[in-house]
Each structure stands twice: as C-alpha cells, then as structure tokens.
Short mmCIF file of C-alpha atoms in Angstrom, two decimals:
data_model
loop_
_atom_site.label_atom_id
_atom_site.label_comp_id
_atom_site.label_asym_id
_atom_site.label_seq_id
_atom_site.Cartn_x
_atom_site.Cartn_y
_atom_site.Cartn_z
CA THR A 23 0.00 0.00 0.00
CA GLN A 24 1.41 3.35 -1.00
CA LEU A 25 1.21 5.89 1.78
CA LEU A 26 1.96 9.55 2.08
CA GLU A 27 2.74 10.41 5.68
CA GLN A 28 2.39 14.00 6.72
CA SER A 29 3.94 15.59 9.78
CA PRO A 30 3.05 17.11 12.03
CA GLN A 31 -0.54 15.93 12.26
CA PHE A 32 -1.61 19.04 14.21
CA LEU A 33 -0.01 22.44 14.54
CA SER A 34 -1.19 25.43 16.55
CA ILE A 35 0.89 28.59 16.23
CA GLN A 36 0.68 32.32 16.77
CA GLU A 37 0.22 34.81 13.95
CA GLY A 38 3.57 35.82 12.48
CA GLU A 39 5.36 32.53 13.17
CA ASN A 40 6.93 30.37 10.48
CA LEU A 41 6.15 26.70 10.00
CA THR A 42 7.01 23.73 7.81
CA VAL A 43 4.83 20.75 6.96
CA TYR A 44 6.36 17.55 5.61
CA CYS A 45 5.02 14.90 3.26
CA ASN A 46 7.01 11.66 3.00
CA SER A 47 6.72 8.35 1.21
CA SER A 48 8.78 5.36 0.17
CA SER A 49 7.22 5.61 -3.30
CA VAL A 50 8.43 7.73 -6.20
CA PHE A 51 5.92 10.23 -7.58
CA SER A 52 5.71 11.76 -11.04
CA SER A 53 4.09 14.83 -9.54
CA LEU A 54 2.97 16.06 -6.18
CA GLN A 55 0.24 18.48 -5.24
CA TRP A 56 -0.69 20.45 -2.14
CA TYR A 57 -4.28 21.27 -1.23
CA ARG A 58 -5.82 23.40 1.51
CA GLN A 59 -9.19 22.52 2.95
CA GLU A 60 -11.09 25.02 5.07
CA PRO A 61 -13.75 23.88 7.55
CA GLY A 62 -16.94 22.81 5.79
CA GLU A 63 -15.37 23.03 2.34
CA GLY A 64 -13.72 20.70 -0.14
CA PRO A 65 -9.94 20.78 -0.75
CA VAL A 66 -8.62 23.46 -3.10
CA LEU A 67 -5.46 22.95 -5.13
CA LEU A 68 -2.58 25.25 -4.16
CA VAL A 69 0.28 23.99 -6.31
CA THR A 70 1.60 21.12 -8.45
CA VAL A 71 5.32 20.27 -8.54
CA VAL A 72 6.61 17.92 -11.21
CA THR A 73 10.43 18.10 -11.24
CA GLY A 74 12.71 16.63 -8.56
CA GLY A 75 14.18 19.50 -6.52
CA GLU A 76 11.61 21.96 -7.82
CA VAL A 77 10.70 24.92 -5.61
CA LYS A 78 7.54 26.95 -6.13
CA LYS A 79 6.40 30.03 -4.26
CA LEU A 80 2.86 31.24 -3.75
CA LYS A 81 3.05 34.52 -1.80
CA ARG A 82 4.14 33.44 1.72
CA LEU A 83 3.98 29.71 0.88
CA THR A 84 7.03 27.86 -0.44
CA PHE A 85 6.68 24.33 -1.80
CA GLN A 86 9.57 21.98 -2.49
CA PHE A 87 9.65 18.60 -4.22
CA GLY A 88 12.43 16.32 -2.99
CA ASP A 89 15.31 15.45 -5.30
CA ALA A 90 14.34 11.76 -5.24
CA ARG A 91 10.65 12.64 -5.83
CA LYS A 92 9.62 10.79 -2.67
CA ASP A 93 8.90 13.74 -0.41
CA SER A 94 7.78 17.33 -0.33
CA SER A 95 7.59 20.22 2.11
CA LEU A 96 5.40 23.27 2.54
CA HIS A 97 6.87 26.25 4.36
CA ILE A 98 4.70 29.17 5.46
CA THR A 99 6.36 32.44 6.40
CA ALA A 100 4.68 34.83 8.83
CA ALA A 101 1.52 32.75 9.17
CA GLN A 102 -1.84 34.55 9.18
CA PRO A 103 -5.17 33.40 10.68
CA GLY A 104 -6.40 33.02 7.10
CA ASP A 105 -3.86 30.20 6.65
CA THR A 106 -5.85 28.07 9.10
CA GLY A 107 -7.05 24.84 7.56
CA LEU A 108 -6.21 21.26 6.71
CA TYR A 109 -3.23 20.88 4.38
CA LEU A 110 -3.13 17.78 2.22
CA CYS A 111 -0.39 16.55 -0.05
CA ALA A 112 -1.28 14.24 -2.92
CA GLY A 113 0.96 12.40 -5.33
CA ARG A 114 0.72 10.58 -8.65
CA VAL A 115 2.72 7.39 -8.45
CA TRP A 116 5.49 7.14 -11.06
CA GLY A 117 4.28 4.85 -13.82
CA GLY A 118 0.87 4.55 -12.24
CA ALA A 119 -2.53 5.32 -13.69
CA THR A 120 -3.12 9.01 -14.28
CA ASN A 121 -6.31 8.83 -12.27
CA LYS A 122 -4.52 7.41 -9.23
CA LEU A 123 -3.85 10.22 -6.80
CA ILE A 124 -2.60 9.15 -3.36
CA PHE A 125 -3.55 11.59 -0.61
CA GLY A 126 -1.55 12.23 2.52
CA THR A 127 -2.93 11.94 6.03
CA GLY A 128 -3.26 15.72 6.43
CA THR A 129 -1.86 18.46 8.68
CA LEU A 130 -4.37 20.54 10.61
CA LEU A 131 -3.03 24.06 11.09
CA ALA A 132 -4.52 26.63 13.46
CA VAL A 133 -3.07 30.14 13.42
CA GLN A 134 -4.08 32.15 16.48
CA PRO A 135 -4.40 35.95 16.13
CA ASP B 14 -16.40 29.91 -12.22
CA VAL B 15 -15.81 26.23 -11.64
CA LYS B 16 -18.56 24.51 -9.69
CA VAL B 17 -18.99 21.03 -8.25
CA THR B 18 -22.22 20.79 -6.30
CA GLN B 19 -23.12 18.09 -3.84
CA SER B 20 -26.85 18.26 -3.21
CA SER B 21 -26.89 16.97 0.36
CA ARG B 22 -24.52 18.54 2.86
CA TYR B 23 -25.70 16.68 5.97
CA LEU B 24 -27.57 13.38 6.12
CA VAL B 25 -28.53 11.02 8.91
CA LYS B 26 -29.60 7.54 7.80
CA ARG B 27 -30.46 4.30 9.54
CA THR B 28 -28.48 1.09 9.17
CA GLY B 29 -29.71 -0.88 6.18
CA GLU B 30 -31.15 2.11 4.32
CA LYS B 31 -30.27 2.78 0.71
CA VAL B 32 -28.48 6.11 0.39
CA PHE B 33 -27.96 8.26 -2.69
CA LEU B 34 -25.34 11.01 -2.80
CA GLU B 35 -25.64 13.26 -5.83
CA CYS B 36 -22.95 15.35 -7.46
CA VAL B 37 -23.23 17.75 -10.40
CA GLN B 38 -20.44 19.65 -12.17
CA ASP B 39 -20.92 22.49 -14.65
CA MET B 40 -17.50 22.38 -16.35
CA ASP B 41 -18.14 19.67 -18.96
CA HIS B 42 -15.43 17.55 -17.32
CA GLU B 43 -14.97 13.97 -18.48
CA ASN B 44 -13.56 12.59 -15.23
CA MET B 45 -15.45 12.45 -11.95
CA PHE B 46 -14.52 10.96 -8.58
CA TRP B 47 -15.99 9.97 -5.25
CA TYR B 48 -13.73 10.03 -2.19
CA ARG B 49 -14.35 9.53 1.48
CA GLN B 50 -12.42 11.49 4.06
CA ASP B 51 -11.76 10.19 7.56
CA PRO B 52 -9.50 11.74 10.24
CA GLY B 53 -5.94 10.49 10.02
CA LEU B 54 -6.59 8.58 6.79
CA GLY B 55 -6.67 11.40 4.25
CA LEU B 56 -8.86 10.99 1.19
CA ARG B 57 -9.52 7.51 -0.16
CA LEU B 58 -10.87 6.91 -3.64
CA ILE B 59 -14.12 4.96 -3.78
CA TYR B 60 -14.93 5.12 -7.50
CA PHE B 61 -13.73 6.93 -10.58
CA SER B 62 -15.60 7.61 -13.83
CA TYR B 63 -13.74 8.28 -17.07
CA ASP B 64 -16.82 9.41 -18.92
CA VAL B 65 -20.54 8.77 -19.24
CA LYS B 66 -21.46 5.19 -18.29
CA MET B 67 -17.82 4.37 -17.58
CA LYS B 68 -16.56 3.60 -14.10
CA GLU B 69 -13.59 2.10 -12.34
CA LYS B 70 -13.22 0.87 -8.78
CA GLY B 71 -11.00 2.84 -6.49
CA ASP B 72 -9.26 1.69 -3.33
CA ILE B 73 -12.35 1.11 -1.19
CA PRO B 74 -15.35 0.24 -3.42
CA GLU B 75 -16.89 -2.38 -1.12
CA GLY B 76 -20.40 -1.44 -0.06
CA TYR B 77 -20.70 1.28 -2.71
CA SER B 78 -21.86 1.56 -6.29
CA VAL B 79 -22.00 4.50 -8.70
CA SER B 80 -24.01 5.76 -11.63
CA ARG B 81 -22.96 8.13 -14.43
CA GLU B 82 -25.86 8.41 -16.89
CA LYS B 83 -25.11 12.01 -17.82
CA LYS B 84 -21.76 13.73 -18.16
CA GLU B 85 -22.48 16.33 -15.51
CA ARG B 86 -23.85 13.98 -12.84
CA PHE B 87 -22.12 11.30 -10.80
CA SER B 88 -24.07 9.50 -8.08
CA LEU B 89 -22.74 7.43 -5.21
CA ILE B 90 -25.03 4.73 -3.88
CA LEU B 91 -24.82 2.92 -0.57
CA GLU B 92 -26.99 -0.14 -1.14
CA SER B 93 -27.35 -0.95 2.55
CA ALA B 94 -25.81 1.68 4.79
CA SER B 95 -23.70 0.55 7.72
CA THR B 96 -22.29 2.47 10.66
CA ASN B 97 -18.74 2.14 9.31
CA GLN B 98 -19.83 4.21 6.33
CA THR B 99 -20.30 7.24 8.56
CA SER B 100 -17.93 9.72 6.97
CA MET B 101 -17.43 12.84 4.90
CA TYR B 102 -17.92 12.14 1.18
CA LEU B 103 -16.26 14.33 -1.43
CA CYS B 104 -17.11 14.48 -5.10
CA ALA B 105 -14.60 15.88 -7.58
CA SER B 106 -14.13 16.41 -11.30
CA ARG B 107 -11.43 17.31 -13.83
CA ILE B 108 -10.85 17.44 -17.56
CA HIS B 109 -9.61 14.12 -18.93
CA SER B 110 -6.26 13.33 -17.22
CA GLY B 111 -5.90 16.97 -16.20
CA ASN B 112 -3.76 18.10 -13.28
CA THR B 113 -6.35 20.10 -11.40
CA ILE B 114 -9.11 18.31 -9.53
CA TYR B 115 -12.06 20.41 -8.41
CA PHE B 116 -13.85 19.29 -5.28
CA GLY B 117 -17.37 19.82 -4.05
CA GLU B 118 -18.06 21.03 -0.52
CA GLY B 119 -18.63 17.54 0.82
CA SER B 120 -21.52 15.53 2.23
CA TRP B 121 -21.46 14.53 5.88
CA LEU B 122 -23.20 11.17 6.29
CA THR B 123 -24.04 9.70 9.68
CA VAL B 124 -25.40 6.16 9.79
CA VAL B 125 -27.10 5.25 13.05
#
C-alpha cells in the first residue's frame, strides 16, 4: 500500500510565526500536489510540482519537491489566521494510472491571532 | 467559475437504508470521482468515472456503487448503509487526465 505520511498531524501557532509541513513516502511520484481545505469546504489545489528539486512560491507559501521525488515540504512564512485549515499533499505514483492520486494523512493548522 | 455541487450537505440515515449522494459539475469535465475522508486517513478513492457510463473501482469500493448516466452527474449509492460508512464524502471532477481536480463542498453522512 502506498502511503503519504504528513507531519506534524496538528499544529497550533501564533500569527507571524513560520512553520514547515512535511510529506514523506517510500514511493516515487511523477508529480505532487498540495491542497488546503477550510472547515466545511472541499480541498482546493494550491500547487503542483513535477520536477525533482523543484521549488515553487505562492506569496508566503514555499513548496519543495524532494530530489528523489519521494517527499515534499510546505513552508509558510509569517503565518496569518487566514492560513488556518487542513493541508493535504497528494501524489501521482510514477508509472501509475493518471487517475490514481494518493492523498496524505493531512496536517491541521490553526493560526491564532 | 468552476462549480462542483453536492446536493446533500448533511444526512442522517439508519443502518440498512439505501443512500444516494448526488454530485453535479458544470464544467463539462470527463472525469469524476468519489472520495471519502476520515480523520488520520486522508482521502480515499471509492470510485472513478472516465466518462458517461464508464466507471472504475478505487481503493475502497466495497459497499458502494456508482451511476454516471449524464456527463455532468455522478451519483454514489450505498446499497445498505452501515455504521462504518459514517464519513465525509467528497465528489470531484477534472478534464480528462488533467492536473487540477475540483472538489465539491462535501456531504457529511451519519449512519445510526
């Protein structure tokens, strides 16, 4: 069974702090995505990374795909209360079916004002 | 604007009842999905539909069936609901083999 483990599972921080969320697997992925899910809503795609070592920035969010394409990280600088939500990574297994997206276990982030 | 609509946001059903969860997308997408989301387990794929009348089992299809009679509509059916099917159900769609999956707001199902 392919698994994407995310850490930490829960994170509660103060506004203005920095944080990093990790997504790890023993499987190799052709691409990896990060989603944010707000309470009562469905997940919304934030970014897709496709090249080993790739770094993408989205305002205060920095996403990195590991060189070996087995892991990824999400770093948030100066977190805001609006960043609160469940963060999910999801990967397409290398050589797997294009419809097969493996989701991580999720990181629940709470940013206190 | 992209829209995936799940008609029932909150349902409470009794064990053994037949349950229908409806999903409609307005983007003319070929692919549609049903996932369930449980704490600590992430999203798990129940069924996937390539196109009208076409379906493929996901990772956890047992106890579920689906129907895709029209391109815009994908229904999830629980033939005989059980308490272990209490969960949040998410419908999603995308263009054929596209990168971006669009999710609905979710349906919270409680089976008592």
